[in-house]
């Protein structure tokens, strides 16, 4: 299996909404973003799939060394072999990749966030930096597009957090800020035990409203000159915002199930966004 086949299989197997947005890119940009996305999946899987924290730490340390070696011309992993031919062309730096690993490191060291400011730091590493890299691969020409990409990455991550409250709780993690749990009088053990209440619904409605604001703020930051090139990001925004509305319509029943859009619906939203231009 070639490195290119490896990253393609990794991206396709994830079933992520990102995969559907990549389909509309020209081949060189599609190859670059697929390799970068596969890298993000690899390091994220270390945290999500390795139950022994010491083993996970060791694996992340290996990835840190692999990234450094790849930028020194000695890539070994198929993901890095697929990514490195595109790194210089699209401005993917070693600092970008190490920041993504830093975000995954936070998952190993922290299972609660005291306030939204703390959560924002995490979102910056695992989503804002990813948005910055992606916008460069898509083809940005305006400096303001970086701010758009960071804000959109945050909106996507906040949507993920809302969708995955139940799944994350089963891994012992609660990303909803402690200060906001206290504000709505929701106890951590209620979430861990899948306990629904009017208080929980109010808390989740508060989270959803903030995510919607992030989408609105991101779209307002996108320069018109880059709107066409950034269509893959707009596809992801439309897919994820549709998912957020589905979660709202289901009254935030996310503790016992993972609400998702069908692959066909994701593809339809991506296609519609492509032809409408946003």
PDB file of C-alpha atoms in Angstrom:
ATOM      1  CA  UNK A   1       0.000   0.000   0.000  1.00  0.00           C
ATOM      2  CA  UNK A   2       1.367   3.412  -0.950  1.00  0.00           C
ATOM      3  CA  UNK A   3       1.384   6.322   1.528  1.00  0.00           C
ATOM      4  CA  UNK A   4      -1.255   8.018  -0.640  1.00  0.00           C
ATOM      5  CA  UNK A   5      -3.529   4.974  -0.442  1.00  0.00           C
ATOM      6  CA  UNK A   6      -2.962   4.761   3.309  1.00  0.00           C
ATOM      7  CA  UNK A   7      -4.089   8.342   4.001  1.00  0.00           C
ATOM      8  CA  UNK A   8      -7.015   8.013   1.598  1.00  0.00           C
ATOM      9  CA  UNK A   9      -8.203   4.899   3.425  1.00  0.00           C
ATOM     10  CA  UNK A  10      -7.678   6.594   6.804  1.00  0.00           C
ATOM     11  CA  UNK A  11      -9.771   9.603   5.779  1.00  0.00           C
ATOM     12  CA  UNK A  12     -12.520   7.548   4.150  1.00  0.00           C
ATOM     13  CA  UNK A  13     -12.785   5.107   7.071  1.00  0.00           C
ATOM     14  CA  UNK A  14     -13.362   7.940   9.542  1.00  0.00           C
ATOM     15  CA  UNK A  15     -16.728   8.783   7.977  1.00  0.00           C
ATOM     16  CA  UNK A  16     -16.056  12.411   8.850  1.00  0.00           C
ATOM     17  CA  UNK A  17     -17.860  15.339   7.303  1.00  0.00           C
ATOM     18  CA  UNK A  18     -14.443  16.654   6.310  1.00  0.00           C
ATOM     19  CA  UNK A  19     -14.038  13.836   3.813  1.00  0.00           C
ATOM     20  CA  UNK A  20     -17.056  14.983   1.797  1.00  0.00           C
ATOM     21  CA  UNK A  21     -15.704  18.531   1.554  1.00  0.00           C
ATOM     22  CA  UNK A  22     -12.334  17.283   0.283  1.00  0.00           C
ATOM     23  CA  UNK A  23     -13.958  15.533  -2.679  1.00  0.00           C
ATOM     24  CA  UNK A  24     -14.515  18.830  -4.499  1.00  0.00           C
ATOM     25  CA  UNK A  25     -10.881  19.998  -4.376  1.00  0.00           C
ATOM     26  CA  UNK A  26      -8.387  19.783  -7.266  1.00  0.00           C
ATOM     27  CA  UNK A  27      -6.177  16.658  -6.957  1.00  0.00           C
ATOM     28  CA  UNK A  28      -3.017  18.319  -5.511  1.00  0.00           C
ATOM     29  CA  UNK A  29      -4.942  20.188  -2.812  1.00  0.00           C
ATOM     30  CA  UNK A  30      -7.084  17.126  -2.126  1.00  0.00           C
ATOM     31  CA  UNK A  31      -3.950  15.007  -1.668  1.00  0.00           C
ATOM     32  CA  UNK A  32      -2.471  17.568   0.748  1.00  0.00           C
ATOM     33  CA  UNK A  33      -5.575  17.989   2.911  1.00  0.00           C
ATOM     34  CA  UNK A  34      -6.212  14.234   2.970  1.00  0.00           C
ATOM     35  CA  UNK A  35      -2.684  13.602   4.248  1.00  0.00           C
ATOM     36  CA  UNK A  36      -2.998  16.363   6.843  1.00  0.00           C
ATOM     37  CA  UNK A  37      -6.393  15.095   7.985  1.00  0.00           C
ATOM     38  CA  UNK A  38      -4.985  11.551   8.256  1.00  0.00           C
ATOM     39  CA  UNK A  39      -2.224  12.923  10.491  1.00  0.00           C
ATOM     40  CA  UNK A  40      -4.826  14.568  12.746  1.00  0.00           C
ATOM     41  CA  UNK A  41      -6.771  11.306  12.912  1.00  0.00           C
ATOM     42  CA  UNK A  42      -3.655   9.289  13.782  1.00  0.00           C
ATOM     43  CA  UNK A  43      -2.703  11.426  16.773  1.00  0.00           C
ATOM     44  CA  UNK A  44      -6.317  11.823  17.898  1.00  0.00           C
ATOM     45  CA  UNK A  45      -6.770   8.041  17.810  1.00  0.00           C
ATOM     46  CA  UNK A  46      -3.866   7.690  20.234  1.00  0.00           C
ATOM     47  CA  UNK A  47      -5.958   9.474  22.857  1.00  0.00           C
ATOM     48  CA  UNK A  48      -9.317   7.922  21.979  1.00  0.00           C
ATOM     49  CA  UNK A  49      -8.274   4.303  21.397  1.00  0.00           C
ATOM     50  CA  UNK A  50      -5.352   3.681  23.774  1.00  0.00           C
ATOM     51  CA  UNK A  51      -6.702   2.959  27.262  1.00  0.00           C
ATOM     52  CA  UNK A  52      -3.334   2.953  29.042  1.00  0.00           C
ATOM     53  CA  UNK A  53      -2.307   6.593  29.613  1.00  0.00           C
ATOM     54  CA  UNK A  54       1.405   5.695  29.790  1.00  0.00           C
ATOM     55  CA  UNK A  55       1.224   3.913  26.436  1.00  0.00           C
ATOM     56  CA  UNK A  56      -0.642   6.872  24.942  1.00  0.00           C
ATOM     57  CA  UNK A  57       2.025   9.282  26.240  1.00  0.00           C
ATOM     58  CA  UNK A  58       4.711   7.107  24.672  1.00  0.00           C
ATOM     59  CA  UNK A  59       2.875   7.066  21.342  1.00  0.00           C
ATOM     60  CA  UNK A  60       2.466  10.848  21.301  1.00  0.00           C
ATOM     61  CA  UNK A  61       6.173  11.229  22.074  1.00  0.00           C
ATOM     62  CA  UNK A  62       6.883   8.943  19.100  1.00  0.00           C
ATOM     63  CA  UNK A  63       4.751  11.172  16.888  1.00  0.00           C
ATOM     64  CA  UNK A  64       6.609  14.271  18.087  1.00  0.00           C
ATOM     65  CA  UNK A  65       9.897  12.647  17.060  1.00  0.00           C
ATOM     66  CA  UNK A  66       8.438  11.416  13.759  1.00  0.00           C
ATOM     67  CA  UNK A  67       7.290  14.938  12.857  1.00  0.00           C
ATOM     68  CA  UNK A  68      10.731  16.375  13.673  1.00  0.00           C
ATOM     69  CA  UNK A  69      12.455  13.665  11.646  1.00  0.00           C
ATOM     70  CA  UNK A  70      10.068  14.159   8.727  1.00  0.00           C
ATOM     71  CA  UNK A  71      10.965  17.849   8.513  1.00  0.00           C
ATOM     72  CA  UNK A  72      14.619  16.781   8.611  1.00  0.00           C
ATOM     73  CA  UNK A  73      13.995  14.634   5.547  1.00  0.00           C
ATOM     74  CA  UNK A  74      13.644  11.300   7.328  1.00  0.00           C
ATOM     75  CA  UNK A  75       9.910  10.538   7.390  1.00  0.00           C
ATOM     76  CA  UNK A  76       9.019   6.934   8.212  1.00  0.00           C
ATOM     77  CA  UNK A  77       5.247   6.763   8.793  1.00  0.00           C
ATOM     78  CA  UNK A  78       2.985   6.583   5.689  1.00  0.00           C
ATOM     79  CA  UNK A  79       1.096   9.697   6.838  1.00  0.00           C
ATOM     80  CA  UNK A  80       4.251  11.784   6.955  1.00  0.00           C
ATOM     81  CA  UNK A  81       5.512  10.307   3.696  1.00  0.00           C
ATOM     82  CA  UNK A  82       2.233  11.402   2.078  1.00  0.00           C
ATOM     83  CA  UNK A  83       2.197  14.840   3.701  1.00  0.00           C
ATOM     84  CA  UNK A  84       5.786  16.032   3.302  1.00  0.00           C
ATOM     85  CA  UNK A  85       5.730  16.503  -0.502  1.00  0.00           C
ATOM     86  CA  UNK A  86       2.961  19.107   0.045  1.00  0.00           C
ATOM     87  CA  UNK A  87       4.165  20.781   3.252  1.00  0.00           C
ATOM     88  CA  UNK A  88       6.275  23.540   1.724  1.00  0.00           C
ATOM     89  CA  UNK A  89       3.809  24.222  -1.101  1.00  0.00           C
ATOM     90  CA  UNK A  90       0.903  24.875   1.262  1.00  0.00           C
ATOM     91  CA  UNK A  91       2.760  26.273   4.275  1.00  0.00           C
ATOM     92  CA  UNK A  92       2.263  23.307   6.617  1.00  0.00           C
ATOM     93  CA  UNK A  93       4.951  23.802   9.264  1.00  0.00           C
ATOM     94  CA  UNK A  94       6.355  21.575  11.954  1.00  0.00           C
ATOM     95  CA  UNK A  95       4.917  23.988  14.545  1.00  0.00           C
ATOM     96  CA  UNK A  96       1.423  23.357  13.140  1.00  0.00           C
ATOM     97  CA  UNK A  97       1.740  19.599  13.564  1.00  0.00           C
ATOM     98  CA  UNK A  98       3.337  19.844  17.008  1.00  0.00           C
ATOM     99  CA  UNK A  99       0.459  22.118  18.101  1.00  0.00           C
ATOM    100  CA  UNK A 100      -2.065  19.457  17.083  1.00  0.00           C
ATOM    101  CA  UNK A 101      -0.104  16.946  19.188  1.00  0.00           C
ATOM    102  CA  UNK A 102      -0.124  19.487  22.058  1.00  0.00           C
ATOM    103  CA  UNK A 103      -3.928  19.469  21.889  1.00  0.00           C
ATOM    104  CA  UNK A 104      -4.038  15.695  22.102  1.00  0.00           C
ATOM    105  CA  UNK A 105      -1.571  15.878  25.000  1.00  0.00           C
ATOM    106  CA  UNK A 106      -4.105  18.053  26.841  1.00  0.00           C
ATOM    107  CA  UNK A 107      -6.644  15.240  26.510  1.00  0.00           C
ATOM    108  CA  UNK A 108      -4.282  12.936  28.398  1.00  0.00           C
ATOM    109  CA  UNK A 109      -3.592  15.448  31.143  1.00  0.00           C
ATOM    110  CA  UNK A 110      -6.941  17.189  31.594  1.00  0.00           C
ATOM    111  CA  UNK A 111     -10.490  15.814  31.764  1.00  0.00           C
ATOM    112  CA  UNK A 112     -12.241  18.998  32.972  1.00  0.00           C
ATOM    113  CA  UNK A 113     -12.068  22.700  32.072  1.00  0.00           C
ATOM    114  CA  UNK A 114     -12.792  25.276  34.764  1.00  0.00           C
ATOM    115  CA  UNK A 115     -14.097  27.938  32.386  1.00  0.00           C
ATOM    116  CA  UNK A 116     -14.605  28.721  28.722  1.00  0.00           C
ATOM    117  CA  UNK A 117     -11.253  30.522  28.488  1.00  0.00           C
ATOM    118  CA  UNK A 118      -9.519  27.234  29.322  1.00  0.00           C
ATOM    119  CA  UNK A 119     -11.626  25.346  26.830  1.00  0.00           C
ATOM    120  CA  UNK A 120     -10.778  27.930  24.163  1.00  0.00           C
ATOM    121  CA  UNK A 121      -7.061  27.116  24.516  1.00  0.00           C
ATOM    122  CA  UNK A 122      -7.851  23.452  23.842  1.00  0.00           C
ATOM    123  CA  UNK A 123     -10.074  24.364  20.880  1.00  0.00           C
ATOM    124  CA  UNK A 124      -7.295  26.536  19.466  1.00  0.00           C
ATOM    125  CA  UNK A 125      -4.864  23.611  19.403  1.00  0.00           C
ATOM    126  CA  UNK A 126      -7.150  20.849  18.135  1.00  0.00           C
ATOM    127  CA  UNK A 127      -9.343  22.936  15.823  1.00  0.00           C
ATOM    128  CA  UNK A 128      -8.086  26.500  15.327  1.00  0.00           C
ATOM    129  CA  UNK A 129      -4.655  25.391  14.134  1.00  0.00           C
ATOM    130  CA  UNK A 130      -6.279  22.738  11.966  1.00  0.00           C
ATOM    131  CA  UNK A 131      -8.470  25.428  10.412  1.00  0.00           C
ATOM    132  CA  UNK A 132      -5.435  27.609   9.716  1.00  0.00           C
ATOM    133  CA  UNK A 133      -3.600  24.775   7.950  1.00  0.00           C
ATOM    134  CA  UNK A 134      -6.704  23.765   6.010  1.00  0.00           C
ATOM    135  CA  UNK A 135      -7.359  27.322   4.810  1.00  0.00           C
ATOM    136  CA  UNK A 136      -3.807  27.482   3.497  1.00  0.00           C
ATOM    137  CA  UNK A 137      -4.229  24.225   1.605  1.00  0.00           C
ATOM    138  CA  UNK A 138      -7.587  25.378   0.218  1.00  0.00           C
ATOM    139  CA  UNK A 139      -5.863  28.502  -1.112  1.00  0.00           C
ATOM    140  CA  UNK A 140      -6.200  31.661   0.971  1.00  0.00           C
ATOM    141  CA  UNK A 141      -4.926  34.995  -0.346  1.00  0.00           C
ATOM    142  CA  UNK A 142      -6.024  37.337   2.466  1.00  0.00           C
ATOM    143  CA  UNK A 143      -4.514  37.504   5.956  1.00  0.00           C
ATOM    144  CA  UNK A 144      -8.005  37.921   7.449  1.00  0.00           C
ATOM    145  CA  UNK A 145      -8.869  34.415   6.250  1.00  0.00           C
ATOM    146  CA  UNK A 146      -6.671  33.028   9.031  1.00  0.00           C
ATOM    147  CA  UNK A 147      -8.941  34.615  11.665  1.00  0.00           C
ATOM    148  CA  UNK A 148     -11.988  33.219   9.846  1.00  0.00           C
ATOM    149  CA  UNK A 149     -10.447  29.742   9.806  1.00  0.00           C
ATOM    150  CA  UNK A 150      -9.613  29.834  13.512  1.00  0.00           C
ATOM    151  CA  UNK A 151     -13.124  30.953  14.428  1.00  0.00           C
ATOM    152  CA  UNK A 152     -14.725  28.347  12.164  1.00  0.00           C
ATOM    153  CA  UNK A 153     -12.502  25.653  13.667  1.00  0.00           C
ATOM    154  CA  UNK A 154     -13.738  26.666  17.103  1.00  0.00           C
ATOM    155  CA  UNK A 155     -17.380  26.506  15.964  1.00  0.00           C
ATOM    156  CA  UNK A 156     -16.851  23.012  14.536  1.00  0.00           C
ATOM    157  CA  UNK A 157     -15.152  21.866  17.739  1.00  0.00           C
ATOM    158  CA  UNK A 158     -17.934  23.275  19.927  1.00  0.00           C
ATOM    159  CA  UNK A 159     -20.409  21.319  17.787  1.00  0.00           C
ATOM    160  CA  UNK A 160     -18.327  18.175  18.278  1.00  0.00           C
ATOM    161  CA  UNK A 161     -18.336  18.731  22.037  1.00  0.00           C
ATOM    162  CA  UNK A 162     -22.139  19.087  22.072  1.00  0.00           C
ATOM    163  CA  UNK A 163     -22.605  15.976  19.931  1.00  0.00           C
ATOM    164  CA  UNK A 164     -20.136  13.865  21.934  1.00  0.00           C
ATOM    165  CA  UNK A 165     -21.097  14.741  25.523  1.00  0.00           C
ATOM    166  CA  UNK A 166     -22.223  11.163  26.166  1.00  0.00           C
ATOM    167  CA  UNK A 167     -19.307   9.460  24.392  1.00  0.00           C
ATOM    168  CA  UNK A 168     -16.779  11.708  26.115  1.00  0.00           C
ATOM    169  CA  UNK A 169     -18.365  11.078  29.522  1.00  0.00           C
ATOM    170  CA  UNK A 170     -17.948   7.343  29.011  1.00  0.00           C
ATOM    171  CA  UNK A 171     -14.222   8.046  28.574  1.00  0.00           C
ATOM    172  CA  UNK A 172     -14.249  10.057  31.798  1.00  0.00           C
ATOM    173  CA  UNK A 173     -14.058  13.454  30.081  1.00  0.00           C
ATOM    174  CA  UNK A 174     -16.403  16.428  30.357  1.00  0.00           C
ATOM    175  CA  UNK A 175     -15.544  19.337  28.072  1.00  0.00           C
ATOM    176  CA  UNK A 176     -18.428  21.517  29.235  1.00  0.00           C
ATOM    177  CA  UNK A 177     -16.796  24.142  31.503  1.00  0.00           C
ATOM    178  CA  UNK A 178     -17.197  23.545  35.231  1.00  0.00           C
ATOM    179  CA  UNK A 179     -18.296  27.166  35.751  1.00  0.00           C
ATOM    180  CA  UNK A 180     -21.160  26.625  33.305  1.00  0.00           C
ATOM    181  CA  UNK A 181     -22.212  23.338  34.899  1.00  0.00           C
ATOM    182  CA  UNK A 182     -22.422  25.282  38.155  1.00  0.00           C
ATOM    183  CA  UNK A 183     -24.320  28.119  36.463  1.00  0.00           C
ATOM    184  CA  UNK A 184     -27.043  25.682  35.359  1.00  0.00           C
ATOM    185  CA  UNK A 185     -26.809  23.497  38.491  1.00  0.00           C
ATOM    186  CA  UNK A 186     -25.816  20.385  36.525  1.00  0.00           C
ATOM    187  CA  UNK A 187     -23.607  17.947  38.432  1.00  0.00           C
ATOM    188  CA  UNK A 188     -20.811  16.036  36.725  1.00  0.00           C
ATOM    189  CA  UNK A 189     -22.190  12.726  38.012  1.00  0.00           C
ATOM    190  CA  UNK A 190     -25.503  13.413  36.239  1.00  0.00           C
ATOM    191  CA  UNK A 191     -23.692  13.599  32.912  1.00  0.00           C
ATOM    192  CA  UNK A 192     -21.532  10.571  33.694  1.00  0.00           C
ATOM    193  CA  UNK A 193     -24.695   8.624  34.613  1.00  0.00           C
ATOM    194  CA  UNK A 194     -26.635   9.849  31.525  1.00  0.00           C
ATOM    195  CA  UNK A 195     -29.117  11.805  33.609  1.00  0.00           C
ATOM    196  CA  UNK A 196     -31.363  14.111  31.587  1.00  0.00           C
ATOM    197  CA  UNK A 197     -33.122  17.091  33.175  1.00  0.00           C
ATOM    198  CA  UNK A 198     -34.494  20.504  32.313  1.00  0.00           C
ATOM    199  CA  UNK A 199     -31.287  21.908  33.789  1.00  0.00           C
ATOM    200  CA  UNK A 200     -29.167  19.810  31.410  1.00  0.00           C
ATOM    201  CA  UNK A 201     -31.292  20.910  28.438  1.00  0.00           C
ATOM    202  CA  UNK A 202     -30.852  24.564  29.417  1.00  0.00           C
ATOM    203  CA  UNK A 203     -27.091  24.049  29.722  1.00  0.00           C
ATOM    204  CA  UNK A 204     -26.927  22.456  26.282  1.00  0.00           C
ATOM    205  CA  UNK A 205     -29.079  25.175  24.746  1.00  0.00           C
ATOM    206  CA  UNK A 206     -26.547  27.683  26.108  1.00  0.00           C
ATOM    207  CA  UNK A 207     -23.726  25.705  24.452  1.00  0.00           C
ATOM    208  CA  UNK A 208     -25.591  25.562  21.133  1.00  0.00           C
ATOM    209  CA  UNK A 209     -26.293  29.297  21.125  1.00  0.00           C
ATOM    210  CA  UNK A 210     -22.586  29.978  21.607  1.00  0.00           C
ATOM    211  CA  UNK A 211     -21.690  27.616  18.768  1.00  0.00           C
ATOM    212  CA  UNK A 212     -24.158  29.377  16.464  1.00  0.00           C
ATOM    213  CA  UNK A 213     -22.570  32.723  17.372  1.00  0.00           C
ATOM    214  CA  UNK A 214     -19.167  31.301  16.470  1.00  0.00           C
ATOM    215  CA  UNK A 215     -20.435  30.234  13.044  1.00  0.00           C
ATOM    216  CA  UNK A 216     -21.905  33.703  12.450  1.00  0.00           C
ATOM    217  CA  UNK A 217     -18.703  35.422  13.589  1.00  0.00           C
ATOM    218  CA  UNK A 218     -16.550  33.155  11.419  1.00  0.00           C
ATOM    219  CA  UNK A 219     -18.593  33.748   8.277  1.00  0.00           C
ATOM    220  CA  UNK A 220     -18.489  37.497   8.882  1.00  0.00           C
ATOM    221  CA  UNK A 221     -14.671  37.349   8.964  1.00  0.00           C
ATOM    222  CA  UNK A 222     -14.273  35.560   5.603  1.00  0.00           C
ATOM    223  CA  UNK A 223     -13.015  38.025   2.952  1.00  0.00           C
ATOM    224  CA  UNK A 224     -15.037  37.955  -0.249  1.00  0.00           C
ATOM    225  CA  UNK A 225     -11.814  37.486  -2.235  1.00  0.00           C
ATOM    226  CA  UNK A 226     -11.279  34.083  -0.587  1.00  0.00           C
ATOM    227  CA  UNK A 227     -14.872  32.897  -0.512  1.00  0.00           C
ATOM    228  CA  UNK A 228     -14.495  30.719  -3.595  1.00  0.00           C
ATOM    229  CA  UNK A 229     -11.258  29.045  -2.502  1.00  0.00           C
ATOM    230  CA  UNK A 230     -12.602  28.415   1.001  1.00  0.00           C
ATOM    231  CA  UNK A 231     -15.705  26.546  -0.162  1.00  0.00           C
ATOM    232  CA  UNK A 232     -14.567  23.277   1.484  1.00  0.00           C
ATOM    233  CA  UNK A 233     -14.639  25.077   4.840  1.00  0.00           C
ATOM    234  CA  UNK A 234     -18.084  26.460   4.043  1.00  0.00           C
ATOM    235  CA  UNK A 235     -19.220  22.917   3.221  1.00  0.00           C
ATOM    236  CA  UNK A 236     -18.029  21.759   6.646  1.00  0.00           C
ATOM    237  CA  UNK A 237     -19.758  24.718   8.281  1.00  0.00           C
ATOM    238  CA  UNK A 238     -23.048  23.869   6.589  1.00  0.00           C
ATOM    239  CA  UNK A 239     -22.777  20.163   7.404  1.00  0.00           C
ATOM    240  CA  UNK A 240     -21.894  20.752  11.052  1.00  0.00           C
ATOM    241  CA  UNK A 241     -24.477  23.488  11.525  1.00  0.00           C
ATOM    242  CA  UNK A 242     -27.138  21.175  10.096  1.00  0.00           C
ATOM    243  CA  UNK A 243     -25.996  18.562  12.617  1.00  0.00           C
ATOM    244  CA  UNK A 244     -26.225  21.140  15.412  1.00  0.00           C
ATOM    245  CA  UNK A 245     -29.801  21.939  14.409  1.00  0.00           C
ATOM    246  CA  UNK A 246     -30.630  18.206  14.402  1.00  0.00           C
ATOM    247  CA  UNK A 247     -29.290  17.936  17.943  1.00  0.00           C
ATOM    248  CA  UNK A 248     -31.399  20.931  18.964  1.00  0.00           C
ATOM    249  CA  UNK A 249     -34.479  19.390  17.325  1.00  0.00           C
ATOM    250  CA  UNK A 250     -33.828  16.179  19.296  1.00  0.00           C
ATOM    251  CA  UNK A 251     -33.869  18.242  22.516  1.00  0.00           C
ATOM    252  CA  UNK A 252     -30.183  17.485  23.170  1.00  0.00           C
ATOM    253  CA  UNK A 253     -30.641  13.749  23.706  1.00  0.00           C
ATOM    254  CA  UNK A 254     -26.881  13.217  23.423  1.00  0.00           C
ATOM    255  CA  UNK A 255     -26.056  11.345  26.624  1.00  0.00           C
ATOM    256  CA  UNK A 256     -27.188   7.919  25.445  1.00  0.00           C
ATOM    257  CA  UNK A 257     -26.646   8.218  21.677  1.00  0.00           C
ATOM    258  CA  UNK A 258     -24.508   9.888  19.019  1.00  0.00           C
ATOM    259  CA  UNK A 259     -26.704  11.944  16.711  1.00  0.00           C
ATOM    260  CA  UNK A 260     -25.305  12.010  13.172  1.00  0.00           C
ATOM    261  CA  UNK A 261     -26.195  12.876   9.587  1.00  0.00           C
ATOM    262  CA  UNK A 262     -26.259  10.120   6.978  1.00  0.00           C
ATOM    263  CA  UNK A 263     -23.401  10.006   4.434  1.00  0.00           C
ATOM    264  CA  UNK A 264     -25.878  10.812   1.655  1.00  0.00           C
ATOM    265  CA  UNK A 265     -27.102  13.899   3.480  1.00  0.00           C
ATOM    266  CA  UNK A 266     -23.542  15.100   4.088  1.00  0.00           C
ATOM    267  CA  UNK A 267     -22.733  14.635   0.414  1.00  0.00           C
ATOM    268  CA  UNK A 268     -25.884  16.506  -0.599  1.00  0.00           C
ATOM    269  CA  UNK A 269     -25.034  19.463   1.672  1.00  0.00           C
ATOM    270  CA  UNK A 270     -21.462  19.541   0.316  1.00  0.00           C
ATOM    271  CA  UNK A 271     -22.687  19.415  -3.297  1.00  0.00           C
ATOM    272  CA  UNK A 272     -25.285  22.128  -2.685  1.00  0.00           C
ATOM    273  CA  UNK A 273     -22.686  24.359  -1.047  1.00  0.00           C
ATOM    274  CA  UNK A 274     -20.286  23.775  -3.930  1.00  0.00           C
ATOM    275  CA  UNK A 275     -22.786  24.884  -6.537  1.00  0.00           C
ATOM    276  CA  UNK A 276     -24.259  27.752  -4.549  1.00  0.00           C
ATOM    277  CA  UNK A 277     -20.834  29.020  -3.587  1.00  0.00           C
ATOM    278  CA  UNK A 278     -21.476  29.124   0.148  1.00  0.00           C
TER     279      UNK A 278
END
